[in-house]
C-alpha cells in the first residue's frame, strides 16, 4: 500500500522558502532549547503531512520523544481547547480595604499569624489590568512558625479525589525585605464534607520555585488530590519565619485554582467561580523516577518504576478519544519481548508491541486483551496501535497494517495515561513517539505510520 496522490509529498514540504505551519511555529516557541534549522524542517514536514491527511484534528496528544532535547521530547504537539474554570470565588480580591489591619478579600479565610506580628493592608489597586492587594507583615514573632494566607474559605472550592489541580498567582516583594523569613511557598489543605482536614500538601508551589522581586511574577504548581474523602481544597500562601524581627510587604494578584495540569489564562472572579473557553498547551509529559532520555532516540524505562506521565485522564480530559471511537499507539525503539509502550492506571488501554509468541497484545476501553496470531509481530520496533472504530469493534495495528480485530464492546474509559507503563507494570523498552485520539481509518493508520517513520528515519531513530 502507498500513500494516495492527494497527500502532498514530504519533499514538497521541504522546499526552501515555505513558511512553517502555525501549529509548528507554536510548538517551536515552547521549546526551551531551539532545534537546528534541519530539525525545524523535519518537524514542520511531519505537522503538515498530518494536517493534509486529516489526522491533526483527530488527535488529543502526540509526542515525539525522539527529539533533540529532553524538554522538547516531553511536549504534546497538539493544543487543547476546552472550558477552564477558576474555582476561587474571589480572584479579583473584591472587598479588600486598606487600614491597620485593614480588610482582606471577601470570602478568604482568616490569615494565620503567631503573636508579635501585625498585619496591614497597605494598598489596593490595578496594575497591567490585574487587581492586586499589598499586605505588610511586621514585628518580632513569639515563636518560629509561618504566616498563612488562605485564598478562599474552607468549603468554597470543590475537589475531586485523584484529579489534578493547579494553583497560580502573581507575587512581588514591594517593601521591606525577606530578612527573618525562611521560605515562601503555596500549600493545599484538603477537607471532607464536614470541613475536617483529610490531607495537606505543603509544597504545591515549593519555596525553590518562588523568587520574590519588586516585579509581579506568576508562579504555579500542580498536585493530585490524595485525601480519600476530600470534598474541598483550600490553597494558601505561606511565609515561614524564625524568631527574629520581620518587615515585608507582599503584592498579591490574580490568584486562580483550576482542575487541570496547567494554570491556564487568568479568569477574573468576584463572588462565584467563572469559566472561559481557552486554547492551551496541555498534557506535556512528566518524567517519573528518572526514565533515561537519549537524544534522537526517545525515553527508556528501567522496567520497575520509571515512566512518563501524560498528565491526562482520558475519561475527563480528552475530547477526540471517546468510549466508542478511540486510538492509542506507541513507537517502540527496542526489540524486547515484554513491556508496554503505553497504558493507563486501570489497564483499560495498553500497548504491548511484542509478546514471547511474536504477537501484539492491546487493550482499548476494555480490561481484556486483544492478541494477534503467533508470528505477526516478529519485532517490537515500530508503531503498534489499538483502535476502536465503533462500539462493537476493536482492532490492533502494526506499522500501518491491521493484524487483529474482534467484536468486544467497551466497558470504560482509561484514566491516568502514561508511556512505558500500564497498570502498575513499567517497561524497559524505549518509546520514540506516541499518540492518542479518535478512531483512524485504514488510510490514516498508514499515513500516520509513514509520517512518523519519515521523521524518525530523518533523526536516526528508525530504519
Short mmCIF file of C-alpha atoms in Angstrom, two decimals, residues 28 31-37 39-40 68-69 71-72:
data_model
loop_
_atom_site.label_atom_id
_atom_site.label_comp_id
_atom_site.label_asym_id
_atom_site.label_seq_id
_atom_site.Cartn_x
_atom_site.Cartn_y
_atom_site.Cartn_z
CA UNK A 28 8.81 25.58 18.37
CA UNK A 31 10.95 24.58 23.22
CA UNK A 32 13.49 25.78 25.76
CA UNK A 33 16.36 24.65 23.50
CA UNK A 34 15.81 25.73 19.89
CA UNK A 35 16.20 22.94 17.33
CA UNK A 36 18.52 23.20 14.35
CA UNK A 37 17.15 24.51 11.03
CA UNK A 39 15.17 19.71 12.70
CA UNK A 40 12.67 22.56 12.36
CA UNK A 68 16.97 16.90 20.16
CA UNK A 69 16.33 17.85 23.78
CA UNK A 71 12.23 19.15 27.34
CA UNK A 72 11.21 19.12 23.67
#
